Coordinates of C-alpha atoms and ligand atoms in Angstrom, one line a residue:
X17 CA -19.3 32.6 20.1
X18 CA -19.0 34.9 17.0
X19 CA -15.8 35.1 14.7
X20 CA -14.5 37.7 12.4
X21 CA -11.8 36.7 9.9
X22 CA -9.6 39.5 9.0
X23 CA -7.6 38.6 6.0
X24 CA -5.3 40.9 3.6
X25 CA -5.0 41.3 -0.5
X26 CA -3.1 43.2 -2.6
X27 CA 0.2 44.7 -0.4
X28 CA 1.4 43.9 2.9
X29 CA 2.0 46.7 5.3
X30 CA -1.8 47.1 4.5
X31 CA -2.5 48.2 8.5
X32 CA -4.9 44.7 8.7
X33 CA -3.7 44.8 12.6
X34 CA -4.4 48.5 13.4
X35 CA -7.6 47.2 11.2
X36 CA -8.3 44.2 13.7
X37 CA -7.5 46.3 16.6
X38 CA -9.7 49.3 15.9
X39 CA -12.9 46.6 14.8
X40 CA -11.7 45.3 18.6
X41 CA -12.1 48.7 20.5
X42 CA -15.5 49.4 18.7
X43 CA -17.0 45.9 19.4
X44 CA -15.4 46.4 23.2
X45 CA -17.0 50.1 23.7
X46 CA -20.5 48.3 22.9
X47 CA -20.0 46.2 25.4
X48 CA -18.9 42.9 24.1
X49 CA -16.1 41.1 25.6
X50 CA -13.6 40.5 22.6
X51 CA -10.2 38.4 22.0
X52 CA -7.7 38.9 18.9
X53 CA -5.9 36.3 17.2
X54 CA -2.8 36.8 14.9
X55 CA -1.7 33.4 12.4
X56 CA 1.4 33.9 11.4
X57 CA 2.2 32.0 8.3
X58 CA 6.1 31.5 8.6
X59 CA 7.8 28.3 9.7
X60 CA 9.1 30.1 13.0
X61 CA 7.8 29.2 15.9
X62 CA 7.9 32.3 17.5
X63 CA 9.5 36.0 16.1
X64 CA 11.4 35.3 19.2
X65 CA 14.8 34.4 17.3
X66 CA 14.1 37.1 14.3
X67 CA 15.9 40.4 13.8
X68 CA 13.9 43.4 14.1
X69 CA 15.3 44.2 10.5
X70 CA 12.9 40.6 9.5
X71 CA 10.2 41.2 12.0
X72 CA 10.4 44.8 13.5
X73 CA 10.0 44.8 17.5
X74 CA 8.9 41.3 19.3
X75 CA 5.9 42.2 21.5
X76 CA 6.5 40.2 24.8
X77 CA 2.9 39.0 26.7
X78 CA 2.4 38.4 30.1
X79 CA 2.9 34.9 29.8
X80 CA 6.2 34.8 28.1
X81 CA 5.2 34.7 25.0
X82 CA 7.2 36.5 22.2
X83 CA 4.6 37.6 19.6
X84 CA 4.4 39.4 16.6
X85 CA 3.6 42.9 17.1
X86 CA 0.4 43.4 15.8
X87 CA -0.5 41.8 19.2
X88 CA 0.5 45.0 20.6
X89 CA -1.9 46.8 18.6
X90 CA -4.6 44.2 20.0
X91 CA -3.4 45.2 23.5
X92 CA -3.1 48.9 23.1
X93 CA -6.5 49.2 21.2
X94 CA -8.3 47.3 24.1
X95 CA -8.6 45.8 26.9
X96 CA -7.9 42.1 26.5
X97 CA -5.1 40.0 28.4
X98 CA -3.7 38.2 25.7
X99 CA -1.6 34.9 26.2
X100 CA 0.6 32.5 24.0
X101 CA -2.5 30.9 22.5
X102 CA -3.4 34.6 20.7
X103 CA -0.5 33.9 18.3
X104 CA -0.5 31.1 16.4
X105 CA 2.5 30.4 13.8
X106 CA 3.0 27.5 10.8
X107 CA 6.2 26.7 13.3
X108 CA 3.9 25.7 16.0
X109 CA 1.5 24.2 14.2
X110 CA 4.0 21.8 11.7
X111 CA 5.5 20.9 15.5
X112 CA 2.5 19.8 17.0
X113 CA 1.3 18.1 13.6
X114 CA 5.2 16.2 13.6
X115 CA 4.9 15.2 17.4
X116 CA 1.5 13.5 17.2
X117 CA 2.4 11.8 14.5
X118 CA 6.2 10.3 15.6
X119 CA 4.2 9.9 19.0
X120 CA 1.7 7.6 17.0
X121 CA -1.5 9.9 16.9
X122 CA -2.1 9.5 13.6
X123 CA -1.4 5.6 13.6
X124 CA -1.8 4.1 9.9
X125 CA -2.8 7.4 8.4
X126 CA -0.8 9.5 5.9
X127 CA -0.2 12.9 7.4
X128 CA -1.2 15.8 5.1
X129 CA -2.1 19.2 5.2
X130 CA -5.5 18.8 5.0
X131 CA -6.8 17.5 7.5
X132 CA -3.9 16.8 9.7
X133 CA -2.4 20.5 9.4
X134 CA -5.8 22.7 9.2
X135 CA -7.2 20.5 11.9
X136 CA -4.6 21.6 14.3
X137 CA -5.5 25.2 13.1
X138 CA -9.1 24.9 14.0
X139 CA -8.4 23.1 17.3
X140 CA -6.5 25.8 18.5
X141 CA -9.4 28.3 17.2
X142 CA -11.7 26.2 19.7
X143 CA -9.0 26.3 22.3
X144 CA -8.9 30.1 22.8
X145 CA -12.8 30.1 22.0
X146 CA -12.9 28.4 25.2
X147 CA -10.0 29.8 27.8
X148 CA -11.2 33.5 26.9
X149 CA -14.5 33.6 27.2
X150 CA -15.0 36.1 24.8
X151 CA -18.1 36.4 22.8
X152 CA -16.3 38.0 19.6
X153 CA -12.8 36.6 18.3
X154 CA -11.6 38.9 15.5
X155 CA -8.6 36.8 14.2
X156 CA -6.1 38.2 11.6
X157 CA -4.7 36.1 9.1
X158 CA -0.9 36.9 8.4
X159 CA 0.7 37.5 4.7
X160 CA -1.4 38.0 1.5
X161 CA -4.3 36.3 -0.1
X162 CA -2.2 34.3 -2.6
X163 CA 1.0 33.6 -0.6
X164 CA 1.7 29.9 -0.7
X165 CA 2.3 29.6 2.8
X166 CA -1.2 31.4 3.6
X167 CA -2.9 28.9 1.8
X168 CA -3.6 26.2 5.2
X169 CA -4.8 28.9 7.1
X170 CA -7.3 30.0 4.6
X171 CA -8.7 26.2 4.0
X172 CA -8.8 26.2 8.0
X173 CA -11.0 29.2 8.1
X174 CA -13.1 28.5 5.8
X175 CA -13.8 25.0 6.7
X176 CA -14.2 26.5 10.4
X177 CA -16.8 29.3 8.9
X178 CA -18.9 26.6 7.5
X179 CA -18.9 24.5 11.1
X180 CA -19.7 27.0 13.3
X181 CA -22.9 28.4 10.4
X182 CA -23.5 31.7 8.7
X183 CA -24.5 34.3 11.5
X184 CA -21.1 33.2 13.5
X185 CA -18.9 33.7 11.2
X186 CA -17.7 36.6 8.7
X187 CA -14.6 37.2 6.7
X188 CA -13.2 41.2 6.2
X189 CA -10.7 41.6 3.7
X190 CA -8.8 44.7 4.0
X191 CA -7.4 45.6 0.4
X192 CA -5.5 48.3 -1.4
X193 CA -6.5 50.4 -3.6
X194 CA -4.4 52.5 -5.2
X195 CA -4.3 56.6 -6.7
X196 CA -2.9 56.4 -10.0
X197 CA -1.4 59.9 -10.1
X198 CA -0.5 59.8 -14.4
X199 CA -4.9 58.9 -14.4
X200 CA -6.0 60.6 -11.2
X201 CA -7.8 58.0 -10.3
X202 CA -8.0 55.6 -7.8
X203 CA -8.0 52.2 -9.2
X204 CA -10.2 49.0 -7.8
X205 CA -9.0 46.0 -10.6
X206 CA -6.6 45.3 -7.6
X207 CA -9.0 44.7 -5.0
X208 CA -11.1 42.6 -7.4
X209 CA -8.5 40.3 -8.6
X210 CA -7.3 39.4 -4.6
X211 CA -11.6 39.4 -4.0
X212 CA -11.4 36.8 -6.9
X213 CA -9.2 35.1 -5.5
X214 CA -10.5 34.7 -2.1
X215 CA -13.4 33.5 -3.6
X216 CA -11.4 30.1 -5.6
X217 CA -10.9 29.0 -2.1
X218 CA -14.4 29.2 -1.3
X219 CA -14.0 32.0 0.8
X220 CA -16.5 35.1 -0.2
X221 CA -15.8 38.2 1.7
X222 CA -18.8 39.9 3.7
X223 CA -17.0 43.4 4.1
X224 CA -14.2 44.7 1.8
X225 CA -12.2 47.1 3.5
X226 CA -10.0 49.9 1.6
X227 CA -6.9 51.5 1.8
X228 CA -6.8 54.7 0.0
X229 CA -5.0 57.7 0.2
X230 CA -7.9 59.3 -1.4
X231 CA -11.9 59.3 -1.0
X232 CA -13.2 56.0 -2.4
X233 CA -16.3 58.2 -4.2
X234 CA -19.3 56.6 -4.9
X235 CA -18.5 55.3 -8.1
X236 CA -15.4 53.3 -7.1
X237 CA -17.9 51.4 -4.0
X238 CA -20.1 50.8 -6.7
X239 CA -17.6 49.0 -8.4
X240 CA -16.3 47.4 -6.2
X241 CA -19.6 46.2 -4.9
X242 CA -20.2 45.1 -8.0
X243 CA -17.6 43.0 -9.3
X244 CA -16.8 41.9 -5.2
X245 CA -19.8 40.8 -4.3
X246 CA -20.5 42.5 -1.9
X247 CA -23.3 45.0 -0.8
X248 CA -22.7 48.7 -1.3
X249 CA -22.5 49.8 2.6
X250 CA -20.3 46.8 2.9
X251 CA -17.2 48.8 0.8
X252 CA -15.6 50.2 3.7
X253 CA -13.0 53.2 3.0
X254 CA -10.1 53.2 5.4
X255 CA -8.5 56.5 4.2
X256 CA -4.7 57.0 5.4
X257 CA -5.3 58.8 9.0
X258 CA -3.9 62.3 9.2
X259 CA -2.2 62.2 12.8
X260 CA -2.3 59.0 14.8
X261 CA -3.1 55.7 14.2
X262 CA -5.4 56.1 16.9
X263 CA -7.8 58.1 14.4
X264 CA -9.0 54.6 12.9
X265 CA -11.5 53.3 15.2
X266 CA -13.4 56.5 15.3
X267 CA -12.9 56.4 11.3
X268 CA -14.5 52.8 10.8
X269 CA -17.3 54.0 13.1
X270 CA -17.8 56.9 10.8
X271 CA -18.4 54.1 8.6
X272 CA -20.3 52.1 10.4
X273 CA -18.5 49.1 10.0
X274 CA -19.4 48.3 13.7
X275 CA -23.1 48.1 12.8
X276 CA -22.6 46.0 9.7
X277 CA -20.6 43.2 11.5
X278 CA -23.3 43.4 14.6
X279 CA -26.3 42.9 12.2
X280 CA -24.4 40.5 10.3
X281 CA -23.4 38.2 13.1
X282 CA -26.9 39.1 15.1
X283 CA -25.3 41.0 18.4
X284 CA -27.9 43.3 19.2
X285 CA -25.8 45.8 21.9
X286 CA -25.7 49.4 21.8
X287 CA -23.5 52.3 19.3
X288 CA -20.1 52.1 20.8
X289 CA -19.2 55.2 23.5
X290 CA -16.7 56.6 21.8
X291 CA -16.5 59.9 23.8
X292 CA -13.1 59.0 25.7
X293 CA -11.3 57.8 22.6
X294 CA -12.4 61.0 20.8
X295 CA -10.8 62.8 23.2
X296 CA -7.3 60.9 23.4
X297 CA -7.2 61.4 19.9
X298 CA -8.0 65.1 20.5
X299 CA -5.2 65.5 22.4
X300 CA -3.0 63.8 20.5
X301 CA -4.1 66.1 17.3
X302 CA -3.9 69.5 19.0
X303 CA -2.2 69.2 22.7
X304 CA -1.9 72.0 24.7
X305 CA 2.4 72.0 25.4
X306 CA 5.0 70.5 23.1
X307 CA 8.1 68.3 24.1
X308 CA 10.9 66.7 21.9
X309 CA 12.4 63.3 22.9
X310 CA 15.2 61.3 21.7
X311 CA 14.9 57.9 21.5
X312 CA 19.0 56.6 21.1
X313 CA 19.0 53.1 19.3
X314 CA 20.3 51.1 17.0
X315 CA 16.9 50.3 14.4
X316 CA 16.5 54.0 14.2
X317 CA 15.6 54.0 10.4
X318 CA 12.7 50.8 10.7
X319 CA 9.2 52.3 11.7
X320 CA 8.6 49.1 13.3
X321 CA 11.6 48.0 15.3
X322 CA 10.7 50.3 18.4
X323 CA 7.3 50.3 18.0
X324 CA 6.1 49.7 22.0
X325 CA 8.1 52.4 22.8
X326 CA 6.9 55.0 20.6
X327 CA 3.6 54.4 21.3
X328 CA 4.2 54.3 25.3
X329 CA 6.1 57.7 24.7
X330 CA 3.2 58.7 22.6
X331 CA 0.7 57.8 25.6
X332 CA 2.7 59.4 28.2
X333 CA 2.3 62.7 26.0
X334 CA -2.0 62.2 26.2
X335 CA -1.1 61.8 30.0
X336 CA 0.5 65.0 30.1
X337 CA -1.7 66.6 27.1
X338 CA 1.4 67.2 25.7
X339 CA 2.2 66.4 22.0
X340 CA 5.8 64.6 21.9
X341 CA 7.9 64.9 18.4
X342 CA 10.0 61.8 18.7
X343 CA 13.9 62.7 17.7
X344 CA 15.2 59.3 16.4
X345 CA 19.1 59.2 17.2
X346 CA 21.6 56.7 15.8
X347 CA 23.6 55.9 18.9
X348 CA 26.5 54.7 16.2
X349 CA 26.4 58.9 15.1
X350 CA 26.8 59.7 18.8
X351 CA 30.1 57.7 18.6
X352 CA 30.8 59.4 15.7
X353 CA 29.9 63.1 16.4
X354 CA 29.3 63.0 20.4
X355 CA 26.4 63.5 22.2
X356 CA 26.4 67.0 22.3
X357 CA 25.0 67.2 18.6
X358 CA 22.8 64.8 18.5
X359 CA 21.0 65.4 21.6
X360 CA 21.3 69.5 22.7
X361 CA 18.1 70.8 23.3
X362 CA 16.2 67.6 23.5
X363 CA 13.3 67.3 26.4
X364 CA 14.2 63.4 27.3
X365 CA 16.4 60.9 26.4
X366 CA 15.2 57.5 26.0
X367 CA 17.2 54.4 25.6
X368 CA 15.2 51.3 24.9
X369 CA 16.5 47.4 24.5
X370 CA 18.6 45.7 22.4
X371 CA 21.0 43.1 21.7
X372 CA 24.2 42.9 20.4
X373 CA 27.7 45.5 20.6
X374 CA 26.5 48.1 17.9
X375 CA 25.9 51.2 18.9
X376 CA 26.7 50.3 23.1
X377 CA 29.5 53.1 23.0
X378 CA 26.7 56.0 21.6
X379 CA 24.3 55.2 24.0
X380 CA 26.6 55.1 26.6
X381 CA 27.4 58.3 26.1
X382 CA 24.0 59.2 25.5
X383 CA 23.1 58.5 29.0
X384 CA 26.5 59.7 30.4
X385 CA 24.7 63.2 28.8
X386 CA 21.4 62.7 30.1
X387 CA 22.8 62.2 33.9
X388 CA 25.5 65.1 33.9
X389 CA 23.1 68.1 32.1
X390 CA 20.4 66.9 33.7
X391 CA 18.0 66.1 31.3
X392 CA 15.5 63.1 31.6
X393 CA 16.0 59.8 31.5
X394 CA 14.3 56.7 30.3
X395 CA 15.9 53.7 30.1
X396 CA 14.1 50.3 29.1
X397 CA 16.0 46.4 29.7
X398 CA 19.5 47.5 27.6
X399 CA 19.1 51.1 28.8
X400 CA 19.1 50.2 32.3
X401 CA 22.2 48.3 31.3
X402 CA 23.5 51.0 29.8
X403 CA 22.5 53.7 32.7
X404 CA 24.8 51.3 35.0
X405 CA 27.8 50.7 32.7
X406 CA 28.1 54.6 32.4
X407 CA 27.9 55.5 36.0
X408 CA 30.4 52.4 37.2
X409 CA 32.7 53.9 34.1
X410 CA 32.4 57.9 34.6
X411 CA 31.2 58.5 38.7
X412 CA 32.5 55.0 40.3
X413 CA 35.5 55.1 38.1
X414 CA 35.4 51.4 36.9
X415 CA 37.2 52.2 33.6
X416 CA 36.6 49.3 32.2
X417 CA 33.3 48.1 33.4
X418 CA 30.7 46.8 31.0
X419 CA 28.6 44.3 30.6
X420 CA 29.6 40.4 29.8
X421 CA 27.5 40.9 27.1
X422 CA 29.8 42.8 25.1
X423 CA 32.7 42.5 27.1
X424 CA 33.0 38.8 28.2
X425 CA 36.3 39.4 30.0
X426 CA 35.8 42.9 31.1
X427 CA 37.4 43.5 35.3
X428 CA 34.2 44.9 36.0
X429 CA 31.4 43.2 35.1
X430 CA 28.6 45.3 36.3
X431 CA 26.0 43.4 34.2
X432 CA 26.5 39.5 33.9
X433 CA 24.2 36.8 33.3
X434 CA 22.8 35.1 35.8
X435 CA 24.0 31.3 36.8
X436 CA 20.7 30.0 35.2
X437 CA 21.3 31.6 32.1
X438 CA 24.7 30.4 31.3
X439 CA 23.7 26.9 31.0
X440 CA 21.2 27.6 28.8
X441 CA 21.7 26.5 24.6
X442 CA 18.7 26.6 23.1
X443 CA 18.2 30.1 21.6
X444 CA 14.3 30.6 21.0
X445 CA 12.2 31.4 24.6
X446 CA 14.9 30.8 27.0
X447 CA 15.4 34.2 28.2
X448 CA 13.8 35.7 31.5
X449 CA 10.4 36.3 29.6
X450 CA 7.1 37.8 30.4
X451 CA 5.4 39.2 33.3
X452 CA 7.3 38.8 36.7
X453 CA 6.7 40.8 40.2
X454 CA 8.5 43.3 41.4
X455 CA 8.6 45.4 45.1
X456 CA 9.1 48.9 44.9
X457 CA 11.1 50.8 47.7
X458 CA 9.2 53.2 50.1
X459 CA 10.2 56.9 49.3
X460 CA 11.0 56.3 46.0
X461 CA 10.3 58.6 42.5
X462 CA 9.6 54.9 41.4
X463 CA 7.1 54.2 43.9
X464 CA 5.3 57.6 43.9
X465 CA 4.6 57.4 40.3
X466 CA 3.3 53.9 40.3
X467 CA 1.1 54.6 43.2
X468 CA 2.2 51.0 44.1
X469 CA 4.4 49.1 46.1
X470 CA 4.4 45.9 44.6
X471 CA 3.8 46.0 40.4
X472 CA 4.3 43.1 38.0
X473 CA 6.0 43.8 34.6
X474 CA 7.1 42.4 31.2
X475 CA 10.8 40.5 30.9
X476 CA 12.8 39.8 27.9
X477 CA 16.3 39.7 28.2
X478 CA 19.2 37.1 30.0
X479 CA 21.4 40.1 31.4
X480 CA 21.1 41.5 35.3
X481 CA 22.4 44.3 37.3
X482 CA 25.6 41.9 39.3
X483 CA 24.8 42.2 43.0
X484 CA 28.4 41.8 43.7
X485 CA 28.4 46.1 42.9
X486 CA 25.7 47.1 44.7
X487 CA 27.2 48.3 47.9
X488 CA 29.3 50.4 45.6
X489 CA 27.1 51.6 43.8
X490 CA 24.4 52.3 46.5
X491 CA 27.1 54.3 48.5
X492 CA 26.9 57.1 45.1
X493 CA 23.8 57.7 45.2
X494 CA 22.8 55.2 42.5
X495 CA 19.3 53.8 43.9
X496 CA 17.5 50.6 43.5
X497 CA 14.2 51.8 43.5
X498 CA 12.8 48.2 42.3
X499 CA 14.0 44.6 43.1
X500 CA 12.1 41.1 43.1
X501 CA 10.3 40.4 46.8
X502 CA 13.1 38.1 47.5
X503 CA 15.5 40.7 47.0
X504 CA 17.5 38.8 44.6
X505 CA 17.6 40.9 42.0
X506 CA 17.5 44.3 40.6
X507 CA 14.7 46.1 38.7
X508 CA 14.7 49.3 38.7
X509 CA 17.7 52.1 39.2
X510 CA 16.7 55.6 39.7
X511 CA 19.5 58.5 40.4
X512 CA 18.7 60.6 43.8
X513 CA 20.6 63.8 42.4
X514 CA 18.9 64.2 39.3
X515 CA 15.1 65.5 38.2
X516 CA 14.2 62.3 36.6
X517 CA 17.0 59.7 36.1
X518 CA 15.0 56.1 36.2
X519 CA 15.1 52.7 34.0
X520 CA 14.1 49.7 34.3
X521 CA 15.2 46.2 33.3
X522 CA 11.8 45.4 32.4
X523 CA 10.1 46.3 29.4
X524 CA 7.5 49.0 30.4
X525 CA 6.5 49.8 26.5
X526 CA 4.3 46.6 26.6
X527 CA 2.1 47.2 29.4
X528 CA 0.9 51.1 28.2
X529 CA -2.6 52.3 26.7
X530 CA -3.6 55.3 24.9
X531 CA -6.4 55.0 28.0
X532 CA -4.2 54.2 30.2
X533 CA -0.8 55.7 29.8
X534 CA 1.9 54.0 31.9
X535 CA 3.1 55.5 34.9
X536 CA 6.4 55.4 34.4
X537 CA 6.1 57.3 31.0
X538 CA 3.9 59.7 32.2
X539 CA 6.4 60.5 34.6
X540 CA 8.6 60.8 32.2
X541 CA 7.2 63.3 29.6
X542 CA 6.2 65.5 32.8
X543 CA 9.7 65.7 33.7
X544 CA 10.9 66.0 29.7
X545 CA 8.2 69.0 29.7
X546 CA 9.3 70.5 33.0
X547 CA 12.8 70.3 31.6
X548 CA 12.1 72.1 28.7
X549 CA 10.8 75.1 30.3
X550 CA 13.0 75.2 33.0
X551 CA 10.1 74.5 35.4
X552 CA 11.0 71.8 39.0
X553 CA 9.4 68.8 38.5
Ligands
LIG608 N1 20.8 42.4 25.7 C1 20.3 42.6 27.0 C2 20.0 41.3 27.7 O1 19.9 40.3 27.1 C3 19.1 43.5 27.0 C4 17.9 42.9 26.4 C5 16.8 43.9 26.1 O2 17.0 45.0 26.0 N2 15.6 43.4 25.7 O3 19.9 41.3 28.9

């Protein structure tokens, strides 16, 4: 089994996941079977209990696991089925370390860092080594080279590189370096001082990766080479892409960084068949229609808090070879200003999930807008919610209905937690998480665009559609085109009278490719693009 380290100087918000990812789709496309491994330094077990303003969006797996989202990256980029063990945090690690030793494990022994804390580090490296089978695991290290709390996870990596011997393990650092307008230059003292210090912990770098906004020139790679060790080829420039992230796999073959990590760890497979990715990315860069969607939430100003979503939208466009310009709307300046403003002449509205009473009103009336002009609608976990609160208030005539969530004493409590949930105290991974089945109803918009009567999706939230309405409800015209086989509870709502009306309580966003676009936003943008020229869907 071969391992690439993938670890970050300079800045954060350096792209080392989209750089992970994209060394992950060109090792896949030459046939290797690869995993991808995120350590999180921070002493949180999961990002489960963070706020998106901390953390941006937490990327749910299959298996319940709440992960950071670079792990979404992993999963969009390839093909692997990642699971809890892809994820690794300081949290987890200090709780395992603190359990063995109050269970005894470490009998007599004082318990340090090293070896007691890197240890448990490179045991779970053997673990996942094992379950996936893979023969490549790219694993990103979290933070920057110099952050204290980085500084276990290094030791652990580099004491792991030296186990497992020179042609199984290499390290990529992916640095900054930066255009000094006031000199025009770019500068590389940066990248040498985070090389440098790599290199006090005994770890020496085998491919130096650069962020630039510019060309790195010849001189700057000869520099770098120079003062970083490293060979010339082996300065890698990882220019800012011009449209879509999805531009960086294709750029880092340009550079050949697949062929340098395969000779370096001895994998002798073919170039990687890049042909399909060169076209998503074509139509990405020059589509042949155009649609505008607006995505109503709460996070609207952080990049990262919706991130899933704007990528699934993204994919649905490369479906429908349709470029989508995402209109992010404030649902607090729909309260403010109405709907009309902020979402006339919009393809689709989407609603995605969220916690928490800000904003509830604007979106409200955001889908309210959506289901009375006809327009599209998407609604993901919260903007199912939201999709029901607004039909009981405005077609059922429930006032007052809302959700417990927000409204605890509310007369109609269309969405309530279920009986399970109520008793529960602890906050972090106690909510309906992760990948659950659900049966899809015969006739259905649903079912026709999943192809699929029974589909399995990704949970994260402790709210459900109350069953105590759904007579009600049904009698309108409101359909449940989704439930779990026993019937017990609702998971997906789709309006009859309307061209495209769906949501879902599920979180759709996590289970979409570039290469394989969900259905359900495919559907979507087809319908946002039909209504936007008028055409039946
Ligand atoms: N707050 C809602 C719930 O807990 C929706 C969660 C979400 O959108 N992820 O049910």
């Amino acid at each position: 089994m071969k391992y690439i380290f993938v670890t970050g100087g300079v800045i954060s918000s350096l792209g080392k996941g989209l750089t992970a990812a994209s060394l992950g789709t060109l090792l896949e496309n030459r046939g290797l079977k690869v995993s991808l491994q995120k350590f999180d330094p921070y002493l949180n077990v999961d990002p489960g209990t963070m706020s998106p303003f901390q953390h941006g969006e937490v990327y749910v797996l299959d298996d319940g696991a709440e992960t950071d989202l670079d792990l979404g990256h992993y999963e969009r980029f390839t093909n692997v089925q990642l699971t809890r063990l892809n994820n690794l945090t300081s949290g987890q690690v200090y709780q395992t370390v603190l359990n063995n030793e109050r269970e005894g494990k470490y009998l007599g022994k004082t318990v340090q860092v090293i070896p007691h804390v890197t240890d448990e580090i490179k045991k779970r490296m053997h673990v996942l080594g094992e379950k996936s089978g893979a023969d490549v695991i790219i694993t990103e290290i979290g933070g920057t080279t110099g952050d204290i709390e980085g500084l276990p996870f290094l030791e652990a990596i580099r004491e792991f590189a030296l186990e497992v011997g020179p042609t199984n393990a290499i390290f990529v650092h992916v640095t900054f370096v930066p255009f000094i307008k006031a000199a025009g230059e770019l500068k590389s003292k940066p990248t040498q001082q985070s090389v440098a210090k790599l290199r006090e912990i005994g770890i020496a770098p085998h491919i130096v990766v650069c962020r630039c906004e510019k060309p790195l020139g010849k001189e700057v790679r000869e520099k770098i080479s120079l003062f970083c060790n490293v060979p010339f080829e082996a300065v890698v420039e990882e220019k800012d892409v011009d449209h879509t992230i999805y531009e960086v796999p294709l750029m880092l073959q340009r550079e050949r960084v697949d062929d340098l990590v395969c000779n370096l760890l001895r994998l002798d497979t073919p170039p990687a068949k890049m042909a399909h990715w060169q076209e998503i990315v074509r139509k990405l860069i020059a589509p042949q229609h155009r649609v505008r969607i607006g995505v109503v939430g709460k996070y609207i100003e952080l990049q990262d808090a919706y991130k899933s979503v704007y990528e699934a939208i993204s994919h649905g466009g490369i479906a429908n070879d349709c470029g989508v310009e995402i209109q992010r709307v404030d649902a607090e300046d729909i309260e403010r200003d109405g709907a009309e403003k902020h979402l006339k002449g919009l393809g689709g509205i989407l609603v995605p999930g969220g916690f928490g009473e800000r904003g509830i009103e604007g979106k409200i009336a955001a889908a309210r807008y959506a289901r009375e002009n006809l327009v599209p609608y998407l609604g993901l976990c919260l903007g199912m919610q939201i999709a029901t609160i607004e039909f009981a208030r405005n077609v059922l005539k429930l006032a007052k209905a809302h959700s417990t969530e927000f409204d605890p004493n509310t007369p109609h409590p269309v969405i309530a937690m279920l009986d399970s949930q109520t008793k529960v105290t602890n906050k972090g991974g106690t909510m309906r998480l992760g990948a659950q089945p659900c049966q899809l109803a015969v006739g259905t918009k649903t079912a026709q665009l999943y192809g699929a009567f029974v589909i399995k999706e990704r949970h994260r939230h402790r709210y459900e559609f109350n069953n105590a309405y759904r007579e009600l409800f049904q009698k309108a015209d409101f359909g449940f085109s989704g439930q779990t086989p026993d019937g017990r509870l609702v998971e997906i709502i789709e309006l009859a009278n309307h061209p495209f009306f769906i949501a879902s309580q599920f979180h759709p966003e996590f289970r979409s490719k570039p290469h394989l676009p969900h259905p359900l936003f495919t559907g979507f943008i087809a319908a946002a693009h039909a209504h936007t020229h008028q055409k039946p869907v």
